PDB file of C-alpha atoms and ligand atoms in Angstrom:
ATOM      1  CA  MET Y   1     -21.479  13.130 -17.994  1.00 55.00           C
ATOM      2  CA  THR Y   2     -18.977  16.047 -17.827  1.00 58.00           C
ATOM      3  CA  ASP Y   3     -20.447  18.954 -15.866  1.00 72.00           C
ATOM      4  CA  SER Y   4     -23.820  17.347 -15.330  1.00 82.00           C
ATOM      5  CA  PRO Y   5     -26.349  19.858 -13.917  1.00 87.00           C
ATOM      6  CA  LEU Y   6     -28.192  17.193 -11.991  1.00 95.00           C
ATOM      7  CA  PRO Y   7     -28.141  17.407  -8.149  1.00 97.00           C
ATOM      8  CA  PHE Y   8     -28.871  13.587  -7.959  1.00 98.00           C
ATOM      9  CA  ARG Y   9     -28.207  10.698 -10.219  1.00 98.00           C
ATOM     10  CA  VAL Y  10     -29.593   7.155  -9.895  1.00 98.00           C
ATOM     11  CA  GLY Y  11     -27.879   4.023 -11.004  1.00 98.00           C
ATOM     12  CA  PHE Y  12     -28.739   0.245 -11.190  1.00 98.00           C
ATOM     13  CA  GLY Y  13     -26.428  -2.758 -11.339  1.00 98.00           C
ATOM     14  CA  TYR Y  14     -26.873  -6.532 -11.719  1.00 98.00           C
ATOM     15  CA  ASP Y  15     -24.485  -9.462 -11.585  1.00 98.00           C
ATOM     16  CA  ILE Y  16     -24.521 -13.201 -11.318  1.00 98.00           C
ATOM     17  CA  HIS Y  17     -21.752 -15.851 -10.769  1.00 98.00           C
ATOM     18  CA  PRO Y  18     -21.893 -19.616 -10.729  1.00 98.00           C
ATOM     19  CA  PHE Y  19     -20.696 -21.657  -7.743  1.00 98.00           C
ATOM     20  CA  ALA Y  20     -17.297 -23.301  -7.963  1.00 98.00           C
ATOM     21  CA  GLU Y  21     -15.646 -25.853  -5.685  1.00 97.00           C
ATOM     22  CA  GLY Y  22     -12.435 -24.961  -4.011  1.00 95.00           C
ATOM     23  CA  ARG Y  23     -12.895 -21.194  -3.847  1.00 97.00           C
ATOM     24  CA  PRO Y  24     -13.747 -18.930  -0.856  1.00 97.00           C
ATOM     25  CA  LEU Y  25     -17.198 -17.250  -0.959  1.00 98.00           C
ATOM     26  CA  VAL Y  26     -16.689 -13.478  -0.805  1.00 98.00           C
ATOM     27  CA  LEU Y  27     -19.791 -11.224  -0.555  1.00 98.00           C
ATOM     28  CA  GLY Y  28     -19.558  -7.511  -0.004  1.00 98.00           C
ATOM     29  CA  GLY Y  29     -15.843  -7.871   0.875  1.00 98.00           C
ATOM     30  CA  VAL Y  30     -16.595 -10.429   3.661  1.00 98.00           C
ATOM     31  CA  THR Y  31     -15.552 -14.056   3.425  1.00 98.00           C
ATOM     32  CA  ILE Y  32     -18.602 -16.206   4.235  1.00 97.00           C
ATOM     33  CA  PRO Y  33     -18.101 -19.738   5.668  1.00 96.00           C
ATOM     34  CA  SER Y  34     -19.267 -21.978   2.796  1.00 96.00           C
ATOM     35  CA  PRO Y  35     -18.310 -25.329   1.331  1.00 95.00           C
ATOM     36  CA  ARG Y  36     -17.857 -23.634  -2.062  1.00 97.00           C
ATOM     37  CA  GLY Y  37     -17.333 -20.139  -3.488  1.00 98.00           C
ATOM     38  CA  LEU Y  38     -18.095 -18.399  -6.810  1.00 98.00           C
ATOM     39  CA  ALA Y  39     -16.283 -18.789 -10.080  1.00 97.00           C
ATOM     40  CA  GLY Y  40     -14.736 -15.647 -11.593  1.00 96.00           C
ATOM     41  CA  HIS Y  41     -11.632 -13.930 -12.767  1.00 94.00           C
ATOM     42  CA  SER Y  42     -11.550 -11.735  -9.692  1.00 95.00           C
ATOM     43  CA  ASP Y  43     -12.566 -12.792  -6.155  1.00 96.00           C
ATOM     44  CA  ALA Y  44     -16.006 -13.162  -7.858  1.00 98.00           C
ATOM     45  CA  ASP Y  45     -17.716 -10.890  -5.254  1.00 98.00           C
ATOM     46  CA  VAL Y  46     -21.063 -10.734  -7.064  1.00 98.00           C
ATOM     47  CA  LEU Y  47     -22.576  -8.241  -4.642  1.00 98.00           C
ATOM     48  CA  THR Y  48     -19.711  -5.718  -4.917  1.00 98.00           C
ATOM     49  CA  HIS Y  49     -19.729  -6.078  -8.726  1.00 98.00           C
ATOM     50  CA  ALA Y  50     -23.441  -5.176  -8.895  1.00 98.00           C
ATOM     51  CA  LEU Y  51     -22.806  -2.169  -6.621  1.00 98.00           C
ATOM     52  CA  ALA Y  52     -19.791  -0.924  -8.603  1.00 98.00           C
ATOM     53  CA  ASP Y  53     -21.756  -1.180 -11.824  1.00 98.00           C
ATOM     54  CA  ALA Y  54     -24.612   0.814 -10.260  1.00 98.00           C
ATOM     55  CA  ILE Y  55     -22.215   3.618  -9.433  1.00 98.00           C
ATOM     56  CA  LEU Y  56     -20.609   3.609 -12.837  1.00 98.00           C
ATOM     57  CA  GLY Y  57     -24.108   3.525 -14.433  1.00 98.00           C
ATOM     58  CA  ALA Y  58     -25.239   6.467 -12.300  1.00 98.00           C
ATOM     59  CA  SER Y  59     -22.165   8.270 -13.535  1.00 97.00           C
ATOM     60  CA  GLY Y  60     -22.918   7.512 -17.193  1.00 97.00           C
ATOM     61  CA  LEU Y  61     -19.762   5.492 -17.439  1.00 97.00           C
ATOM     62  CA  PRO Y  62     -19.056   1.966 -18.946  1.00 97.00           C
ATOM     63  CA  ASP Y  63     -19.380  -1.033 -16.861  1.00 96.00           C
ATOM     64  CA  ILE Y  64     -16.671  -2.641 -14.621  1.00 96.00           C
ATOM     65  CA  GLY Y  65     -15.517  -4.893 -17.489  1.00 95.00           C
ATOM     66  CA  HIS Y  66     -14.251  -1.755 -19.195  1.00 96.00           C
ATOM     67  CA  TYR Y  67     -11.974  -0.798 -16.237  1.00 95.00           C
ATOM     68  CA  PHE Y  68     -11.142  -4.327 -15.111  1.00 95.00           C
ATOM     69  CA  PRO Y  69     -11.192  -6.638 -18.203  1.00 93.00           C
ATOM     70  CA  ASN Y  70     -11.766 -10.313 -17.186  1.00 90.00           C
ATOM     71  CA  PHE Y  71      -8.916 -11.371 -19.625  1.00 92.00           C
ATOM     72  CA  ASP Y  72      -6.288  -9.166 -17.897  1.00 92.00           C
ATOM     73  CA  PRO Y  73      -3.847 -11.537 -16.119  1.00 93.00           C
ATOM     74  CA  THR Y  74      -2.587  -8.722 -13.887  1.00 92.00           C
ATOM     75  CA  ILE Y  75      -5.956  -8.493 -12.006  1.00 92.00           C
ATOM     76  CA  LYS Y  76      -6.548 -12.255 -11.601  1.00 94.00           C
ATOM     77  CA  GLY Y  77      -8.042 -12.829  -8.131  1.00 93.00           C
ATOM     78  CA  ILE Y  78      -8.301  -9.066  -7.463  1.00 95.00           C
ATOM     79  CA  ASP Y  79     -10.088  -7.929  -4.279  1.00 97.00           C
ATOM     80  CA  SER Y  80     -13.285  -6.489  -5.557  1.00 97.00           C
ATOM     81  CA  GLN Y  81     -13.256  -3.750  -2.978  1.00 98.00           C
ATOM     82  CA  LYS Y  82     -10.540  -2.157  -5.264  1.00 97.00           C
ATOM     83  CA  ILE Y  83     -13.051  -2.253  -8.084  1.00 97.00           C
ATOM     84  CA  LEU Y  84     -15.692  -0.560  -5.945  1.00 98.00           C
ATOM     85  CA  VAL Y  85     -13.275   2.114  -4.728  1.00 98.00           C
ATOM     86  CA  ARG Y  86     -12.392   2.777  -8.437  1.00 98.00           C
ATOM     87  CA  ALA Y  87     -16.065   3.264  -9.188  1.00 98.00           C
ATOM     88  CA  VAL Y  88     -16.443   5.642  -6.240  1.00 98.00           C
ATOM     89  CA  THR Y  89     -13.338   7.582  -7.393  1.00 98.00           C
ATOM     90  CA  GLU Y  90     -14.747   7.857 -10.927  1.00 97.00           C
ATOM     91  CA  ALA Y  91     -17.942   9.362  -9.604  1.00 97.00           C
ATOM     92  CA  ALA Y  92     -16.085  11.662  -7.297  1.00 97.00           C
ATOM     93  CA  GLU Y  93     -13.937  12.913 -10.224  1.00 96.00           C
ATOM     94  CA  ARG Y  94     -17.229  13.972 -11.783  1.00 95.00           C
ATOM     95  CA  GLY Y  95     -18.382  15.838  -8.778  1.00 96.00           C
ATOM     96  CA  TYR Y  96     -20.586  13.185  -7.097  1.00 97.00           C
ATOM     97  CA  VAL Y  97     -20.494  11.427  -3.762  1.00 97.00           C
ATOM     98  CA  ILE Y  98     -22.539   8.330  -2.618  1.00 98.00           C
ATOM     99  CA  GLY Y  99     -25.834   9.164  -1.044  1.00 98.00           C
ATOM    100  CA  ASN Y 100     -27.349   5.726  -0.148  1.00 98.00           C
ATOM    101  CA  VAL Y 101     -27.416   2.268  -1.716  1.00 98.00           C
ATOM    102  CA  ASP Y 102     -29.895  -0.575  -1.635  1.00 98.00           C
ATOM    103  CA  LEU Y 103     -28.781  -4.134  -2.394  1.00 98.00           C
ATOM    104  CA  THR Y 104     -30.513  -7.455  -2.810  1.00 98.00           C
ATOM    105  CA  LEU Y 105     -28.772 -10.836  -2.886  1.00 98.00           C
ATOM    106  CA  ILE Y 106     -30.521 -13.838  -4.407  1.00 98.00           C
ATOM    107  CA  ALA Y 107     -29.260 -17.278  -3.158  1.00 97.00           C
ATOM    108  CA  GLU Y 108     -30.670 -20.472  -1.957  1.00 97.00           C
ATOM    109  CA  SER Y 109     -27.556 -21.027   0.205  1.00 95.00           C
ATOM    110  CA  PRO Y 110     -25.757 -20.276   2.363  1.00 96.00           C
ATOM    111  CA  LYS Y 111     -27.689 -18.184   4.904  1.00 94.00           C
ATOM    112  CA  ILE Y 112     -26.460 -14.602   4.561  1.00 94.00           C
ATOM    113  CA  ALA Y 113     -28.406 -13.045   7.411  1.00 94.00           C
ATOM    114  CA  PRO Y 114     -25.664 -13.604  10.067  1.00 96.00           C
ATOM    115  CA  HIS Y 115     -23.266 -11.609   7.923  1.00 97.00           C
ATOM    116  CA  LEU Y 116     -25.354  -8.638   6.900  1.00 96.00           C
ATOM    117  CA  THR Y 117     -23.908  -6.277   9.581  1.00 97.00           C
ATOM    118  CA  ALA Y 118     -20.241  -7.153   8.681  1.00 98.00           C
ATOM    119  CA  ILE Y 119     -20.970  -6.707   4.913  1.00 98.00           C
ATOM    120  CA  LYS Y 120     -22.580  -3.287   5.575  1.00 98.00           C
ATOM    121  CA  GLU Y 121     -19.565  -2.124   7.627  1.00 98.00           C
ATOM    122  CA  ARG Y 122     -17.082  -3.339   4.972  1.00 98.00           C
ATOM    123  CA  LEU Y 123     -18.970  -1.785   2.085  1.00 98.00           C
ATOM    124  CA  GLY Y 124     -19.430   1.462   4.004  1.00 98.00           C
ATOM    125  CA  LYS Y 125     -15.732   1.814   4.243  1.00 98.00           C
ATOM    126  CA  SER Y 126     -15.184   1.386   0.567  1.00 98.00           C
ATOM    127  CA  LEU Y 127     -18.115   3.741  -0.216  1.00 98.00           C
ATOM    128  CA  GLY Y 128     -17.199   6.390   2.258  1.00 97.00           C
ATOM    129  CA  ILE Y 129     -20.639   6.292   3.915  1.00 98.00           C
ATOM    130  CA  ALA Y 130     -22.153   5.066   7.165  1.00 98.00           C
ATOM    131  CA  PRO Y 131     -23.445   1.497   7.268  1.00 98.00           C
ATOM    132  CA  GLY Y 132     -26.920   3.074   7.983  1.00 98.00           C
ATOM    133  CA  GLU Y 133     -26.948   4.382   4.377  1.00 98.00           C
ATOM    134  CA  ILE Y 134     -26.763   0.838   3.058  1.00 98.00           C
ATOM    135  CA  GLY Y 135     -29.792  -1.340   2.634  1.00 98.00           C
ATOM    136  CA  LEU Y 136     -29.020  -5.118   2.277  1.00 98.00           C
ATOM    137  CA  LYS Y 137     -31.521  -7.854   1.894  1.00 97.00           C
ATOM    138  CA  ALA Y 138     -31.099 -11.523   1.052  1.00 97.00           C
ATOM    139  CA  THR Y 139     -33.796 -13.697  -0.556  1.00 97.00           C
ATOM    140  CA  THR Y 140     -34.087 -17.074  -2.147  1.00 97.00           C
ATOM    141  CA  ASN Y 141     -35.419 -17.669  -5.673  1.00 98.00           C
ATOM    142  CA  GLU Y 142     -38.116 -19.963  -4.287  1.00 97.00           C
ATOM    143  CA  LYS Y 143     -36.348 -22.986  -5.991  1.00 97.00           C
ATOM    144  CA  LEU Y 144     -37.121 -21.495  -9.460  1.00 98.00           C
ATOM    145  CA  GLY Y 145     -34.650 -21.520 -12.259  1.00 98.00           C
ATOM    146  CA  SER Y 146     -30.828 -21.709 -12.056  1.00 98.00           C
ATOM    147  CA  LEU Y 147     -30.642 -19.691  -8.844  1.00 98.00           C
ATOM    148  CA  GLY Y 148     -33.336 -21.894  -7.386  1.00 98.00           C
ATOM    149  CA  ARG Y 149     -31.310 -25.021  -8.285  1.00 98.00           C
ATOM    150  CA  ASN Y 150     -28.522 -23.497  -6.120  1.00 98.00           C
ATOM    151  CA  GLU Y 151     -26.224 -23.068  -9.077  1.00 98.00           C
ATOM    152  CA  GLY Y 152     -25.019 -19.601  -8.278  1.00 98.00           C
ATOM    153  CA  ILE Y 153     -25.693 -16.254  -6.562  1.00 98.00           C
ATOM    154  CA  ALA Y 154     -27.088 -13.056  -8.132  1.00 98.00           C
ATOM    155  CA  ALA Y 155     -27.167  -9.510  -6.918  1.00 98.00           C
ATOM    156  CA  HIS Y 156     -29.113  -6.305  -7.684  1.00 98.00           C
ATOM    157  CA  ALA Y 157     -28.002  -2.855  -6.596  1.00 99.00           C
ATOM    158  CA  VAL Y 158     -29.447   0.678  -6.773  1.00 98.00           C
ATOM    159  CA  VAL Y 159     -27.417   3.713  -5.812  1.00 98.00           C
ATOM    160  CA  LEU Y 160     -28.092   7.439  -5.407  1.00 98.00           C
ATOM    161  CA  LEU Y 161     -25.302   9.823  -6.134  1.00 98.00           C
ATOM    162  CA  MET Y 162     -25.421  13.468  -4.851  1.00 98.00           C
ATOM    163  CA  ARG Y 163     -23.547  16.410  -6.318  1.00 96.00           C
ATOM    164  CA  ARG Y 164     -20.949  17.509  -3.879  1.00 91.00           C
ATOM    165  CA  ALA Y 165     -21.824  20.715  -2.198  1.00 80.00           C
TER     166      ALA Y 165
HETATM  167 MG1  LIG V   1     -19.085 -10.123 -11.704  1.00 51.49          MG
END
């Protein structure tokens, strides 16, 4: 995507992680009170992974597994905000800044609503945008399928990149 002529670029990201006992639950860089967290090589922040992949996708770049391989022992337990900042940096190096993002979390539990403001503030810092440019919704899967059986959490993300003036 070198020297893209486009003033705007759109990207989409998706991720899912299973629950695991004995781990903290980190969503959008915020630790949520929960009896269990998510399994993963990093901090397993499913929301931030979907968002980072959306930015990389909008930039025409490979997914986060390319930059942060899940077999690399040096990044075990990595704070996923570092992954997100890397995605923002990759987009910036190609002349793009973040416009707005829209995120959806899918989880039967725990309740995310009390934490939406804190998550928006945390992600805004990593993205370099105001919390008002971040849409964030949480929904259940209406008890359908693996998410409905409360086996994990999934996230969808859409991002708009704008060519820097
Ligand atoms: Mg992930």
